[in-house]
Tab-separated table of C-alpha atoms in Angstrom:
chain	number	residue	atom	x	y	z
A	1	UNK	CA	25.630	-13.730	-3.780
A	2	UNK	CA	27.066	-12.786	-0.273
A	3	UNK	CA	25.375	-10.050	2.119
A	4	UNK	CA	27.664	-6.938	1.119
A	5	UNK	CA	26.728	-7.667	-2.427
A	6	UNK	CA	23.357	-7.405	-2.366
A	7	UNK	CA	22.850	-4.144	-0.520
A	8	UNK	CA	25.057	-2.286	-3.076
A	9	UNK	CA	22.991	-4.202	-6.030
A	10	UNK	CA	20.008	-2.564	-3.871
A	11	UNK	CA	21.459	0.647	-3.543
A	12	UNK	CA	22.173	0.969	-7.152
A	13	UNK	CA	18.339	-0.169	-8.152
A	14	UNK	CA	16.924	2.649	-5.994
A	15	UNK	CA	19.148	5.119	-7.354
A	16	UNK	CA	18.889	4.416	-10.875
A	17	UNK	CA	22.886	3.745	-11.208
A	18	UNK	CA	23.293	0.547	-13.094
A	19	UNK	CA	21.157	-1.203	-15.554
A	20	UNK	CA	23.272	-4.827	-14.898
A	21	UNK	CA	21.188	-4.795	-11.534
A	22	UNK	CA	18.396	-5.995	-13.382
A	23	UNK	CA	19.816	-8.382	-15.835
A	24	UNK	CA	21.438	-9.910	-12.387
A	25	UNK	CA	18.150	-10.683	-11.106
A	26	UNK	CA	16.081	-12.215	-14.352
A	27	UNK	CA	12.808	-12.810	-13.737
A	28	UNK	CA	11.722	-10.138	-11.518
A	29	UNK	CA	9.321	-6.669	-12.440
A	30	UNK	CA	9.576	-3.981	-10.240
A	31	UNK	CA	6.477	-1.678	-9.861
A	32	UNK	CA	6.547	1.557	-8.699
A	33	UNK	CA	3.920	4.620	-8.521
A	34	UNK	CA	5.822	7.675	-9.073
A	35	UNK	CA	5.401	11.598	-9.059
A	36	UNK	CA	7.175	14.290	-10.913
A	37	UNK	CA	5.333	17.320	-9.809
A	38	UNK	CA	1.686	17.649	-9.413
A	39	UNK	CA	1.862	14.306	-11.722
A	40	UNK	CA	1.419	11.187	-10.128
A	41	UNK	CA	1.838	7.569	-12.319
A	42	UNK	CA	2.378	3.907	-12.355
A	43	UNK	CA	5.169	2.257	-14.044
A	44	UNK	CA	8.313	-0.292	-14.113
A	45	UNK	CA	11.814	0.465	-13.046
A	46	UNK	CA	14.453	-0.653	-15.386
A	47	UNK	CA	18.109	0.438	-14.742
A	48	UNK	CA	18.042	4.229	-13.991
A	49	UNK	CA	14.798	4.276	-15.528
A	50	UNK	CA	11.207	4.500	-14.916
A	51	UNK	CA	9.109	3.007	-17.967
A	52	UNK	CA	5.364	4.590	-17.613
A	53	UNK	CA	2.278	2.971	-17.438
A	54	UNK	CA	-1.245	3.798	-18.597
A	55	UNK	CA	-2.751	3.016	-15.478
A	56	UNK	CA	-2.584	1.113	-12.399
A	57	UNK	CA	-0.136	-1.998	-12.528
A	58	UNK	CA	-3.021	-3.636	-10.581
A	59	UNK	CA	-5.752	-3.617	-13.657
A	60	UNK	CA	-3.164	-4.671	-16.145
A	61	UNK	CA	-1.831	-1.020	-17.036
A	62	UNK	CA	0.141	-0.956	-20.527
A	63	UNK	CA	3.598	0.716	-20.957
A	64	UNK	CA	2.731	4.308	-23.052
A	65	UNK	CA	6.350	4.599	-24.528
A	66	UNK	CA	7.534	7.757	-22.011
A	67	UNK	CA	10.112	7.188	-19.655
A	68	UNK	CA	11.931	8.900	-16.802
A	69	UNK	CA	15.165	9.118	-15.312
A	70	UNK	CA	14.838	7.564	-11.780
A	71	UNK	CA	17.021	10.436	-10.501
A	72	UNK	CA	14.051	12.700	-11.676
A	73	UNK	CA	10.916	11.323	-9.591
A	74	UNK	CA	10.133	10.959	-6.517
A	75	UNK	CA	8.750	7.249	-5.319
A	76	UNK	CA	5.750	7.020	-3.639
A	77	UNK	CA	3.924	4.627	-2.052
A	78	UNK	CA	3.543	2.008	-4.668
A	79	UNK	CA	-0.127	1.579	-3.743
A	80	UNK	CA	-2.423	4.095	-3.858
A	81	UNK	CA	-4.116	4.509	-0.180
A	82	UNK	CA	-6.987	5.793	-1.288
A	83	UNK	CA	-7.712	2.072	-3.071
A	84	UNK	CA	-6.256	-0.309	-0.289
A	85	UNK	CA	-9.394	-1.887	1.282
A	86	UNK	CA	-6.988	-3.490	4.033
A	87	UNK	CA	-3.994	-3.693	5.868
A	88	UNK	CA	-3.147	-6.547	7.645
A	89	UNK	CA	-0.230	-7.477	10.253
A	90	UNK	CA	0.513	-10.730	11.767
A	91	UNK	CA	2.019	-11.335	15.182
A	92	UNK	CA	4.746	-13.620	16.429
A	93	UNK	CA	5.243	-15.670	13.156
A	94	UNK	CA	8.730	-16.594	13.210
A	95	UNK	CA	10.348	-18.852	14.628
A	96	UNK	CA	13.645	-19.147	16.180
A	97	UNK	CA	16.663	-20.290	13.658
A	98	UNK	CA	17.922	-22.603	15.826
A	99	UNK	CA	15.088	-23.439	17.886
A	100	UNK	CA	11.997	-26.390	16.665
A	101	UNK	CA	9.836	-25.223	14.059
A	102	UNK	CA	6.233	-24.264	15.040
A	103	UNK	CA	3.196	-23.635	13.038
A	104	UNK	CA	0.591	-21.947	14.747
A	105	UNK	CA	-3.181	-23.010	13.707
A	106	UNK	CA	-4.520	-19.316	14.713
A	107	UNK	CA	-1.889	-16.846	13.279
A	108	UNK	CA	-2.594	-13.732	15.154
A	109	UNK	CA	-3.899	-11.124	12.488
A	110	UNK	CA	-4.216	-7.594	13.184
A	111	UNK	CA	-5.387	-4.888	11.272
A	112	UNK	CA	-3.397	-1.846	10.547
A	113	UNK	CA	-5.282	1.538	8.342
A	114	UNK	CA	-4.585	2.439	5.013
A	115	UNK	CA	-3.815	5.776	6.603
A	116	UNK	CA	-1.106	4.707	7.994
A	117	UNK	CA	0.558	3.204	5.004
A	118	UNK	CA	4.329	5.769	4.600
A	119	UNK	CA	6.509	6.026	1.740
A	120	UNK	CA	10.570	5.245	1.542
A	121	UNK	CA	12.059	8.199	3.129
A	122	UNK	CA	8.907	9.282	4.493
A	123	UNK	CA	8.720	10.588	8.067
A	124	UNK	CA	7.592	7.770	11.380
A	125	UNK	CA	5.735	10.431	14.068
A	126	UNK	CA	6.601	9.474	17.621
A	127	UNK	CA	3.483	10.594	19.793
A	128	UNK	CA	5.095	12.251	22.815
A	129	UNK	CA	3.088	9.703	25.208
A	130	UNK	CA	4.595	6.821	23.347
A	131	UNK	CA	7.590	5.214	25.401
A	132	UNK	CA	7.804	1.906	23.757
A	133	UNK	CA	7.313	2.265	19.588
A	134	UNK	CA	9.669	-0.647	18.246
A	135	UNK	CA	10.150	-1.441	14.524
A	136	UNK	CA	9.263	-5.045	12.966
A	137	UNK	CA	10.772	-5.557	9.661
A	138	UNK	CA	9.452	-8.099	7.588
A	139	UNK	CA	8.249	-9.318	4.479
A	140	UNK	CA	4.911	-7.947	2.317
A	141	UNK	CA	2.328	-9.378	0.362
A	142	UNK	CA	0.497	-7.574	-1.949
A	143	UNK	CA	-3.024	-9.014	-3.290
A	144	UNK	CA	-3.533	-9.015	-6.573
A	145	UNK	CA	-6.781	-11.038	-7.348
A	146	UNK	CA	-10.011	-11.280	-5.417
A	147	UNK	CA	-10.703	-14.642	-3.395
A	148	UNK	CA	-12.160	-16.414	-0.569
A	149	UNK	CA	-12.103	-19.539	0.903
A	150	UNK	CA	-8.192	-19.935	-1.020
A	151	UNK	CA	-7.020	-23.117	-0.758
A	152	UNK	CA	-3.031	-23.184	-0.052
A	153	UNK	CA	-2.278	-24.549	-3.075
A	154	UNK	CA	-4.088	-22.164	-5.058
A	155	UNK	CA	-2.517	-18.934	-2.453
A	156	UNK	CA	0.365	-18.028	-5.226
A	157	UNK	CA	-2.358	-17.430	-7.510
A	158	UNK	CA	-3.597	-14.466	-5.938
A	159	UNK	CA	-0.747	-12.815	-4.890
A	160	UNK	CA	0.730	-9.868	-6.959
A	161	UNK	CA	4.015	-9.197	-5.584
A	162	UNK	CA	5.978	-8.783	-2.777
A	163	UNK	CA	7.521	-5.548	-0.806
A	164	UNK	CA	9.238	-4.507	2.089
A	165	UNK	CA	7.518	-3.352	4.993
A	166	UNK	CA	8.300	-1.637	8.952
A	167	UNK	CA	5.376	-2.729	10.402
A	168	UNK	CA	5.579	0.172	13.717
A	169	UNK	CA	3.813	-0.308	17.057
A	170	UNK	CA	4.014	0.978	20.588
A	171	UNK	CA	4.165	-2.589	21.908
A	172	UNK	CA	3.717	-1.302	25.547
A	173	UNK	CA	-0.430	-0.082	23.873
A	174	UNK	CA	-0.542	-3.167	22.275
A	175	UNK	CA	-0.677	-5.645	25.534
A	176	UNK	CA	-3.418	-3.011	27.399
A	177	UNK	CA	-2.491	-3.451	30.749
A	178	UNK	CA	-3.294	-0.071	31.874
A	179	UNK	CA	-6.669	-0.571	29.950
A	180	UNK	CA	-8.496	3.350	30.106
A	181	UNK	CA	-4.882	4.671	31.103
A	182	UNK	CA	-3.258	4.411	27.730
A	183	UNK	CA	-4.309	4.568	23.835
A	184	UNK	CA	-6.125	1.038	23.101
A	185	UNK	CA	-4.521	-2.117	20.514
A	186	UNK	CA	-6.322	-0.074	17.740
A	187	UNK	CA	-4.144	2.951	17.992
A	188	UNK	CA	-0.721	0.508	19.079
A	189	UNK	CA	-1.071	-0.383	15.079
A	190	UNK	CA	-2.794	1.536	13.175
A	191	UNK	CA	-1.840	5.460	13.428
A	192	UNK	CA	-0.683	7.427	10.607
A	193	UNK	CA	2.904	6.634	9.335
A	194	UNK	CA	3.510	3.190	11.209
A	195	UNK	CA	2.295	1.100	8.451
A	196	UNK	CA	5.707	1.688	5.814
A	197	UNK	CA	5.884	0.160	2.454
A	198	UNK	CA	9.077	-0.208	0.331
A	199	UNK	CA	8.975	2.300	-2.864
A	200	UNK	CA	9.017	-1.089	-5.212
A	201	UNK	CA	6.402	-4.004	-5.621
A	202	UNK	CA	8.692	-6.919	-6.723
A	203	UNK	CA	6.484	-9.706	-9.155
A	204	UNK	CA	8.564	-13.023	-9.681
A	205	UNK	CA	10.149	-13.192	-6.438
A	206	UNK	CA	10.466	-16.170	-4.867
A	207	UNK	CA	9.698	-15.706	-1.323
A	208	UNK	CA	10.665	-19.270	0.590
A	209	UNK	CA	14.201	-18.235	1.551
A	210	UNK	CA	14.927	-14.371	1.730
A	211	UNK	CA	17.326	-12.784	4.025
A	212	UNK	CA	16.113	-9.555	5.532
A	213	UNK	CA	18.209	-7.327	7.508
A	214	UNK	CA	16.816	-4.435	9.810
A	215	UNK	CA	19.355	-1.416	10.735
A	216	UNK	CA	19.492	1.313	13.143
A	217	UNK	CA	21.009	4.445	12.204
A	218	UNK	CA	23.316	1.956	10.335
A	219	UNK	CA	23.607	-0.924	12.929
A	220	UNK	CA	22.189	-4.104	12.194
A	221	UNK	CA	19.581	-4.843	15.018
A	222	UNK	CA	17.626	-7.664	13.550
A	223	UNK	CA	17.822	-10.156	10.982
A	224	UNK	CA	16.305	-13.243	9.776
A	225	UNK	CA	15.385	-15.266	6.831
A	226	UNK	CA	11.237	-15.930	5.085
A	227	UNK	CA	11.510	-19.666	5.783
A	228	UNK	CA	11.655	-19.231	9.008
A	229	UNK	CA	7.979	-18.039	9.742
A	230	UNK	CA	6.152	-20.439	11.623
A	231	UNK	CA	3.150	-19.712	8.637
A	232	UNK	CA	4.478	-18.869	5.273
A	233	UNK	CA	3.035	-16.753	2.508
A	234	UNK	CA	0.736	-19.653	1.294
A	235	UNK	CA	-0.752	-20.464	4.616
A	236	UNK	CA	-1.533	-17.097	5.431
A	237	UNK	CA	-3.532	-15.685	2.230
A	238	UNK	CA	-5.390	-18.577	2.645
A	239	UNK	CA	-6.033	-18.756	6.508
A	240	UNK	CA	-7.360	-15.187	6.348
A	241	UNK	CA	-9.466	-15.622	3.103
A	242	UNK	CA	-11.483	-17.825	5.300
A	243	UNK	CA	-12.740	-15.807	7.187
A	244	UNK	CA	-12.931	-11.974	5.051
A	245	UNK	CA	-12.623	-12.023	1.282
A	246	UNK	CA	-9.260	-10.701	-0.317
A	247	UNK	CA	-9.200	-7.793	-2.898
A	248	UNK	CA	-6.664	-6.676	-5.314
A	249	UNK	CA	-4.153	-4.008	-3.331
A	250	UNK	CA	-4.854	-5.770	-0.017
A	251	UNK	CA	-1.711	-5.689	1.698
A	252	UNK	CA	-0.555	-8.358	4.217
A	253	UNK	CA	2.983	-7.306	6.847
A	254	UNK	CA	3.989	-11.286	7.403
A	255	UNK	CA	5.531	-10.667	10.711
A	256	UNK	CA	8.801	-9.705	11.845
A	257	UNK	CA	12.089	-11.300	12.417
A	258	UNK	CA	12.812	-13.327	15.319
A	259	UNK	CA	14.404	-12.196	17.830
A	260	UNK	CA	12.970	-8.790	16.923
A	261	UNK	CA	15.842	-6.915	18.008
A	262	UNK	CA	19.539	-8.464	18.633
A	263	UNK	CA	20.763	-9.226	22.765
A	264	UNK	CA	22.083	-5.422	23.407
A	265	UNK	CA	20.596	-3.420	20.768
A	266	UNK	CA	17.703	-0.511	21.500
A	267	UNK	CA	14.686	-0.851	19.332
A	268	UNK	CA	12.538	2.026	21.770
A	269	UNK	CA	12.519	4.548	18.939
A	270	UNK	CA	14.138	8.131	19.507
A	271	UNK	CA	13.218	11.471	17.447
A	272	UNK	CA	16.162	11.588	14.647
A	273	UNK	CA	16.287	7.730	14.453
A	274	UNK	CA	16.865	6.551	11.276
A	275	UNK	CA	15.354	2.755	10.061
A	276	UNK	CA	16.147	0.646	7.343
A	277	UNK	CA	14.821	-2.516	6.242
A	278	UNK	CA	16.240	-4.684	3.308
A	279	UNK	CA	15.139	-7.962	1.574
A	280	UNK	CA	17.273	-9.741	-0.714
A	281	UNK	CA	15.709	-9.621	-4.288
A	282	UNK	CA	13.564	-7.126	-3.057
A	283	UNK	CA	14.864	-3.565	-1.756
A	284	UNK	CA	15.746	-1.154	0.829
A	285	UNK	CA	13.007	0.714	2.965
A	286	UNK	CA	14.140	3.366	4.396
A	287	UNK	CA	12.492	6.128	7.348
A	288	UNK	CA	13.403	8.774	10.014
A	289	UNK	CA	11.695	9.035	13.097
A	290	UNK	CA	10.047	12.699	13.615
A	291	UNK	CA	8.328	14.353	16.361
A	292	UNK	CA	4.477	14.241	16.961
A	293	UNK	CA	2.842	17.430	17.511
A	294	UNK	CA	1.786	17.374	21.442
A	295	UNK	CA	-1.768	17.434	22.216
């Protein structure tokens, strides 16, 4: 299935168009956490429809026979913030396609707030200090069962699903050359809105070869393929279970594309920008960059 074919197969998922979508990708659940009012639930998109569940998807919710047209909820963020223990970003972990492969033994982890986890279509805020906040689109892991010390074999086994994520940082923070002069590594990551989640949480994906594609007010800036990271989904549950113990709606950004952003293309956000991130079998993220009110 080419490029072109799989963004209007996305398209069509998120709004609710086509039920051949999903018989096109067998295999695959797609969990959502939806509101329709003051309402907020958990439940399964199939075709144009949302399929309720008791509960969260999480603890093994059950379907309670209501549906919804997709057209008539809103999507949040799949997870619920208020239950995400962590949020976890990892730095430089892909490699170049046509470069030597490299695995890195330390894969540099950050942490990222649940606060700052943002919903499809939800607004990015742009502090007016910040002169360098760049998107990373990547790949997501979601946790779905508690464990330490997880072997890499064993890694799959603990993993719930997979999303899309825009994983934003003021890069120019993040290095803290001007030390007191500027906002610390902290802040670089983990304000409000710069941790963004897809709308779905895709189970039965299969994560080793997935083309992602990162666009700027339509232009494609960056774009790369999963089995390229220099540590892939297996190596890094269980690298960081080592060393802090996984729970169930943990969420793990996998690192961006490489090169980030394409030879010629601006990725120094601008008020009004619009950013979209799409993963093959997975879905489109999309977000608008929105003032920060000044000090």
């Amino acid at each position: 299935m080419n490029r072109a074919t799989h963004r209007i197969l996305f398209t069509l998922v998120l709004l609710g168009l086509t039920q051949v979508v999903i018989r096109a990708q067998s295999g695959i659940t797609r969990y959502v956490r939806f509101s329709q009012g003051d309402s907020v639930s958990y439940g399964i998109i199939e075709g144009g429809t949302v399929r309720e569940l008791d509960g969260d998807f999480l603890l093994g919710a059950r379907p309670t026979g209501k549906t919804f047209a997709l057209s008539d909820v809103r999507l949040e963020i799949p997870l619920d913030p208020m239950k995400v223990s962590k949020v976890l970003g990892v730095a430089l972990n892909s490699n170049l396609p046509e470069g030597p492969p490299l695995h890195v033994r330390h894969p540099r982890f950050f942490a990222k707030m649940p606060t700052s986890l943002n919903r499809h279509e939800g607004g990015v805020e742009l502090p007016p200090e910040a002169m360098n906040l760049n998107f990373e689109g990547e790949l997501v892991i979601i946790i779905g069962k508690k464990g330490r010390h997880i072997s890499v074999e064993d890694a799959e086994e603990h993993i719930f699903g997979y999303s899309v994520g825009n994983d934003f940082s003021e890069n120019t923070w993040y290095k803290e050359l001007a030390q007191l002069k500027e906002p610390t590594r902290l802040i670089s990551k983990g304000t409000d809105t710069w941790a963004c989640l897809g709308p779905v949480i895709a189970k039965g994906v299969d994560w080793r070869d997935l083309y992602i594609e990162v666009r700027l007010n339509g232009d494609v800036v960056a774009q790369g393929r999963t089995k390229y990271m220099r540590n892939n989904v297996r190596q890094l549950v269980s690298y960081i279970s080592r060393y802090m113990t996984l729970l169930p709606g943990d969420v793990i950004y996998t690192g961006t594309v490489a090169p980030p952003v394409l030879p010629g293309k601006r990725n120094e956000m601008q008020a009004g920008d619009v950013m979209e991130v799409e993963i093959e079998d997975i879905g489109l993220l999309r977000n608008k960059i929105i003032a920060m009110k000044a000090p």
